[in-house]
C-alpha atoms as a PDB file:
ATOM      1  CA  MET A   1      91.977 109.243 108.628  1.00  0.00           C
ATOM      2  CA  GLU A   2      91.762 112.121 111.051  1.00  0.00           C
ATOM      3  CA  GLY A   3      93.848 114.529 113.046  1.00  0.00           C
ATOM      4  CA  PRO A   4      92.934 117.464 115.255  1.00  0.00           C
ATOM      5  CA  GLY A   5      90.506 119.556 113.179  1.00  0.00           C
ATOM      6  CA  HIS A   6      91.269 117.861 109.851  1.00  0.00           C
ATOM      7  CA  TRP A   7      90.670 114.634 107.985  1.00  0.00           C
ATOM      8  CA  VAL A   8      91.600 112.809 104.808  1.00  0.00           C
ATOM      9  CA  ARG A   9      89.083 111.389 102.353  1.00  0.00           C
ATOM     10  CA  GLY A  10      89.022 110.124  98.791  1.00  0.00           C
ATOM     11  CA  ARG A  11      89.191 112.863  96.166  1.00  0.00           C
ATOM     12  CA  THR A  12      86.064 113.271  94.057  1.00  0.00           C
ATOM     13  CA  ASP A  13      85.660 114.862  90.627  1.00  0.00           C
ATOM     14  CA  VAL A  14      84.018 117.814  92.379  1.00  0.00           C
ATOM     15  CA  ASP A  15      87.246 118.393  94.368  1.00  0.00           C
ATOM     16  CA  VAL A  16      89.496 118.795  91.318  1.00  0.00           C
ATOM     17  CA  GLU A  17      88.673 122.473  90.690  1.00  0.00           C
ATOM     18  CA  THR A  18      89.382 123.348  94.326  1.00  0.00           C
ATOM     19  CA  CYS A  19      92.593 121.301  94.221  1.00  0.00           C
ATOM     20  CA  VAL A  20      93.731 123.277  91.177  1.00  0.00           C
ATOM     21  CA  ARG A  21      93.180 126.556  93.082  1.00  0.00           C
ATOM     22  CA  VAL A  22      95.209 125.251  96.040  1.00  0.00           C
ATOM     23  CA  LEU A  23      97.892 123.977  93.659  1.00  0.00           C
ATOM     24  CA  ALA A  24      98.087 127.455  92.078  1.00  0.00           C
ATOM     25  CA  GLU A  25      98.731 128.952  95.544  1.00  0.00           C
ATOM     26  CA  VAL A  26     101.469 126.384  96.146  1.00  0.00           C
ATOM     27  CA  HIS A  27     103.006 127.022  92.723  1.00  0.00           C
ATOM     28  CA  GLN A  28     103.051 130.776  93.286  1.00  0.00           C
ATOM     29  CA  ARG A  29     104.657 130.438  96.718  1.00  0.00           C
ATOM     30  CA  ASP A  30     106.947 127.410  96.305  1.00  0.00           C
ATOM     31  CA  GLY A  31     107.325 126.765  92.591  1.00  0.00           C
ATOM     32  CA  TYR A  32     105.616 123.344  92.741  1.00  0.00           C
ATOM     33  CA  PRO A  33     105.108 121.954  90.248  1.00  0.00           C
ATOM     34  CA  VAL A  34     108.260 123.267  88.590  1.00  0.00           C
ATOM     35  CA  ASN A  35     106.476 123.488  85.229  1.00  0.00           C
ATOM     36  CA  TRP A  36     102.851 124.600  85.523  1.00  0.00           C
ATOM     37  CA  PRO A  37     100.743 122.136  83.505  1.00  0.00           C
ATOM     38  CA  ASP A  38      98.613 123.329  80.582  1.00  0.00           C
ATOM     39  CA  ARG A  39      95.661 121.413  82.036  1.00  0.00           C
ATOM     40  CA  PRO A  40      96.229 121.222  85.801  1.00  0.00           C
ATOM     41  CA  GLY A  41      93.046 119.242  86.481  1.00  0.00           C
ATOM     42  CA  GLU A  42      94.142 116.556  84.044  1.00  0.00           C
ATOM     43  CA  TRP A  43      97.673 116.656  85.487  1.00  0.00           C
ATOM     44  CA  LEU A  44      96.242 115.882  88.924  1.00  0.00           C
ATOM     45  CA  SER A  45      93.974 113.148  87.646  1.00  0.00           C
ATOM     46  CA  GLN A  46      96.460 111.334  85.407  1.00  0.00           C
ATOM     47  CA  ALA A  47      98.553 110.289  88.411  1.00  0.00           C
ATOM     48  CA  SER A  48      95.712 108.807  90.424  1.00  0.00           C
ATOM     49  CA  GLY A  49      95.283 105.321  88.975  1.00  0.00           C
ATOM     50  CA  CYS A  50      95.468 103.690  92.410  1.00  0.00           C
ATOM     51  CA  GLY A  51      93.746 106.506  94.281  1.00  0.00           C
ATOM     52  CA  ALA A  52      93.776 110.167  95.177  1.00  0.00           C
ATOM     53  CA  TRP A  53      92.918 111.836  98.455  1.00  0.00           C
ATOM     54  CA  VAL A  54      92.330 115.304  99.802  1.00  0.00           C
ATOM     55  CA  ALA A  55      92.768 116.708 103.266  1.00  0.00           C
ATOM     56  CA  GLU A  56      90.182 119.045 104.713  1.00  0.00           C
ATOM     57  CA  LEU A  57      90.646 121.589 107.439  1.00  0.00           C
ATOM     58  CA  ASP A  58      87.485 123.157 108.847  1.00  0.00           C
ATOM     59  CA  GLY A  59      85.539 121.847 105.842  1.00  0.00           C
ATOM     60  CA  ARG A  60      87.913 123.275 103.203  1.00  0.00           C
ATOM     61  CA  VAL A  61      90.233 121.257 100.949  1.00  0.00           C
ATOM     62  CA  VAL A  62      93.815 122.158 101.895  1.00  0.00           C
ATOM     63  CA  GLY A  63      95.888 119.254 100.586  1.00  0.00           C
ATOM     64  CA  HIS A  64      96.141 116.524  97.974  1.00  0.00           C
ATOM     65  CA  ILE A  65      98.043 113.316  97.200  1.00  0.00           C
ATOM     66  CA  SER A  66      97.870 110.673  94.452  1.00  0.00           C
ATOM     67  CA  LEU A  67      99.007 107.091  94.061  1.00  0.00           C
ATOM     68  CA  SER A  68      99.621 105.356  90.736  1.00  0.00           C
ATOM     69  CA  GLN A  69     101.543 102.602  89.012  1.00  0.00           C
ATOM     70  CA  ALA A  70     104.945 103.539  87.591  1.00  0.00           C
ATOM     71  CA  GLY A  71     104.732 105.678  84.491  1.00  0.00           C
ATOM     72  CA  GLU A  72     107.006 107.299  81.952  1.00  0.00           C
ATOM     73  CA  GLY A  73     109.510 109.545  83.681  1.00  0.00           C
ATOM     74  CA  ASP A  74     109.163 107.968  87.137  1.00  0.00           C
ATOM     75  CA  LEU A  75     112.663 107.132  88.349  1.00  0.00           C
ATOM     76  CA  ALA A  76     112.152 105.681  91.842  1.00  0.00           C
ATOM     77  CA  PRO A  77     110.363 102.495  90.700  1.00  0.00           C
ATOM     78  CA  GLY A  78     113.369 101.488  88.605  1.00  0.00           C
ATOM     79  CA  LEU A  79     115.833 102.152  91.418  1.00  0.00           C
ATOM     80  CA  TRP A  80     113.691 100.202  93.875  1.00  0.00           C
ATOM     81  CA  SER A  81     113.267  97.231  91.547  1.00  0.00           C
ATOM     82  CA  ASP A  82     116.989  97.160  90.659  1.00  0.00           C
ATOM     83  CA  ARG A  83     117.903  97.248  94.329  1.00  0.00           C
ATOM     84  CA  ASN A  84     115.420  94.544  95.321  1.00  0.00           C
ATOM     85  CA  GLY A  85     115.604  92.344  92.236  1.00  0.00           C
ATOM     86  CA  THR A  86     111.878  92.694  91.575  1.00  0.00           C
ATOM     87  CA  SER A  87     109.583  94.217  88.992  1.00  0.00           C
ATOM     88  CA  GLU A  88     108.622  97.885  88.865  1.00  0.00           C
ATOM     89  CA  ASP A  89     105.062  96.535  88.805  1.00  0.00           C
ATOM     90  CA  LEU A  90     105.440  95.890  92.540  1.00  0.00           C
ATOM     91  CA  THR A  91     105.747  99.605  93.292  1.00  0.00           C
ATOM     92  CA  ALA A  92     103.211 102.399  93.649  1.00  0.00           C
ATOM     93  CA  VAL A  93     104.268 105.978  92.962  1.00  0.00           C
ATOM     94  CA  VAL A  94     103.240 108.618  95.485  1.00  0.00           C
ATOM     95  CA  SER A  95     102.878 111.987  93.763  1.00  0.00           C
ATOM     96  CA  ARG A  96     101.004 115.266  93.450  1.00  0.00           C
ATOM     97  CA  LEU A  97     101.429 115.982  97.171  1.00  0.00           C
ATOM     98  CA  PHE A  98     100.763 119.578  98.105  1.00  0.00           C
ATOM     99  CA  ILE A  99      99.448 121.438 101.131  1.00  0.00           C
ATOM    100  CA  ALA A 100      97.963 124.937 101.103  1.00  0.00           C
ATOM    101  CA  PRO A 101     100.434 127.389 102.651  1.00  0.00           C
ATOM    102  CA  ARG A 102      97.883 128.373 105.331  1.00  0.00           C
ATOM    103  CA  ALA A 103      97.540 124.729 106.466  1.00  0.00           C
ATOM    104  CA  ARG A 104     101.184 123.760 106.871  1.00  0.00           C
ATOM    105  CA  GLY A 105     102.711 122.619 110.122  1.00  0.00           C
ATOM    106  CA  LEU A 106      99.561 120.772 111.223  1.00  0.00           C
ATOM    107  CA  GLY A 107     100.595 117.241 110.236  1.00  0.00           C
ATOM    108  CA  ILE A 108      98.399 117.180 107.131  1.00  0.00           C
ATOM    109  CA  GLY A 109     101.242 116.083 104.843  1.00  0.00           C
ATOM    110  CA  ALA A 110     101.971 113.130 107.122  1.00  0.00           C
ATOM    111  CA  LEU A 111      98.282 112.149 107.148  1.00  0.00           C
ATOM    112  CA  LEU A 112      98.080 112.256 103.351  1.00  0.00           C
ATOM    113  CA  ILE A 113     101.291 110.272 102.931  1.00  0.00           C
ATOM    114  CA  GLY A 114     100.057 107.741 105.483  1.00  0.00           C
ATOM    115  CA  ARG A 115      96.838 107.269 103.519  1.00  0.00           C
ATOM    116  CA  ALA A 116      98.693 106.711 100.235  1.00  0.00           C
ATOM    117  CA  VAL A 117     101.141 104.288 101.880  1.00  0.00           C
ATOM    118  CA  ASP A 118      98.273 102.335 103.438  1.00  0.00           C
ATOM    119  CA  GLU A 119      96.592 101.990 100.035  1.00  0.00           C
ATOM    120  CA  ALA A 120      99.837 100.853  98.413  1.00  0.00           C
ATOM    121  CA  HIS A 121     100.251  98.174 101.071  1.00  0.00           C
ATOM    122  CA  VAL A 122      96.635  97.000 100.670  1.00  0.00           C
ATOM    123  CA  ARG A 123      97.431  96.504  96.984  1.00  0.00           C
ATOM    124  CA  GLY A 124     100.630  94.587  97.809  1.00  0.00           C
ATOM    125  CA  LEU A 125     102.803  97.376  96.392  1.00  0.00           C
ATOM    126  CA  HIS A 126     105.803  99.226  97.796  1.00  0.00           C
ATOM    127  CA  PRO A 127     105.453 103.047  97.846  1.00  0.00           C
ATOM    128  CA  VAL A 128     108.175 105.081  96.155  1.00  0.00           C
ATOM    129  CA  LEU A 129     108.448 108.668  94.958  1.00  0.00           C
ATOM    130  CA  ASP A 130     110.551 111.193  93.078  1.00  0.00           C
ATOM    131  CA  VAL A 131     111.106 114.722  94.357  1.00  0.00           C
ATOM    132  CA  VAL A 132     112.975 117.598  92.772  1.00  0.00           C
ATOM    133  CA  ALA A 133     116.149 118.143  94.809  1.00  0.00           C
ATOM    134  CA  SER A 134     115.397 121.840  95.223  1.00  0.00           C
ATOM    135  CA  ASP A 135     112.196 120.964  97.126  1.00  0.00           C
ATOM    136  CA  THR A 136     114.009 120.635 100.423  1.00  0.00           C
ATOM    137  CA  ALA A 137     110.851 120.944 102.554  1.00  0.00           C
ATOM    138  CA  ALA A 138     109.276 117.903 100.867  1.00  0.00           C
ATOM    139  CA  ALA A 139     112.492 115.886 101.166  1.00  0.00           C
ATOM    140  CA  ALA A 140     112.714 116.780 104.859  1.00  0.00           C
ATOM    141  CA  LEU A 141     109.123 115.591 105.387  1.00  0.00           C
ATOM    142  CA  TYR A 142     109.775 112.242 103.702  1.00  0.00           C
ATOM    143  CA  GLU A 143     112.925 111.720 105.743  1.00  0.00           C
ATOM    144  CA  ARG A 144     111.122 112.631 109.004  1.00  0.00           C
ATOM    145  CA  LEU A 145     108.555 109.967 108.119  1.00  0.00           C
ATOM    146  CA  GLY A 146     111.292 107.347 107.665  1.00  0.00           C
ATOM    147  CA  TRP A 147     111.489 107.248 103.857  1.00  0.00           C
ATOM    148  CA  GLU A 148     114.863 106.116 102.542  1.00  0.00           C
ATOM    149  CA  LEU A 149     116.785 108.086  99.929  1.00  0.00           C
ATOM    150  CA  MET A 150     117.695 105.468  97.313  1.00  0.00           C
ATOM    151  CA  GLY A 151     119.614 107.791  95.044  1.00  0.00           C
ATOM    152  CA  THR A 152     119.888 111.110  93.286  1.00  0.00           C
ATOM    153  CA  VAL A 153     119.801 111.260  89.505  1.00  0.00           C
ATOM    154  CA  GLU A 154     119.768 113.824  86.746  1.00  0.00           C
ATOM    155  CA  GLN A 155     116.727 113.827  84.491  1.00  0.00           C
ATOM    156  CA  ARG A 156     116.241 115.874  81.337  1.00  0.00           C
ATOM    157  CA  TRP A 157     112.749 117.380  81.288  1.00  0.00           C
ATOM    158  CA  SER A 158     113.347 119.358  78.099  1.00  0.00           C
ATOM    159  CA  PRO A 159     116.308 120.259  75.895  1.00  0.00           C
ATOM    160  CA  SER A 160     117.116 123.157  78.217  1.00  0.00           C
ATOM    161  CA  GLN A 161     115.921 121.728  81.550  1.00  0.00           C
ATOM    162  CA  LEU A 162     118.118 119.239  83.409  1.00  0.00           C
ATOM    163  CA  MET A 163     116.698 118.463  86.861  1.00  0.00           C
ATOM    164  CA  THR A 164     118.242 116.800  89.887  1.00  0.00           C
ATOM    165  CA  ILE A 165     115.808 114.268  91.341  1.00  0.00           C
ATOM    166  CA  HIS A 166     115.896 112.485  94.704  1.00  0.00           C
ATOM    167  CA  CYS A 167     114.293 109.015  94.658  1.00  0.00           C
ATOM    168  CA  TYR A 168     112.776 107.716  97.891  1.00  0.00           C
ATOM    169  CA  ALA A 169     111.223 104.448  99.085  1.00  0.00           C
ATOM    170  CA  ALA A 170     108.947 104.077 102.071  1.00  0.00           C
ATOM    171  CA  ALA A 171     110.403 102.205 105.017  1.00  0.00           C
ATOM    172  CA  SER A 172     109.699  98.482 104.771  1.00  0.00           C
END
C-alpha cells in the first residue's frame, strides 16, 4: 500500500526496536500509550495476532498498527457483538496505531488503518477499536475515515485509574 513518498508493509521482528523508539517519541509528545509498558516490544507484539504493519517514509519507519482477535480489556468487540447479535469472534481489534510526530499530516494513519481493515475483511472479521477519550486527534481520524462511535464507557485500569473509552466500528 503506497502513498506519495511512503508505503506500508508487514512489520518484521527487526522493526520492533525502531517501533519502540518511535513509540517513545509519541509517548513523550502525546502521552500514548497512557501507561508506558514495562516491555514495550512485547506490548507491541502481543496485539498482533492477525497482523502488524509499519509505514515507511523515505526508508525510515514512522508508523505502526496491529490487528488481533478480541482480548481481555477490549470493549468495542462486546459492543459490536451486542449491537449486531453476533459473536465477538467475528471482530478484529485495531490497535497500537501511532505515527511519528515528524510524519503526521501525510495520510500515513489512513494508509495504516486501511491496511488493517483490509486484512480484517480478508479474514471475514469486522474491525473495531477502543480509544481513550482524551486522544481527540485519534478519534477525529477515525471519524474522518467513516468509523462509527458505538459508545463511550468507563473502564478501570487500576484502583486509582478510571478511564473514559470511546468504542468505534469500521463502516460496513
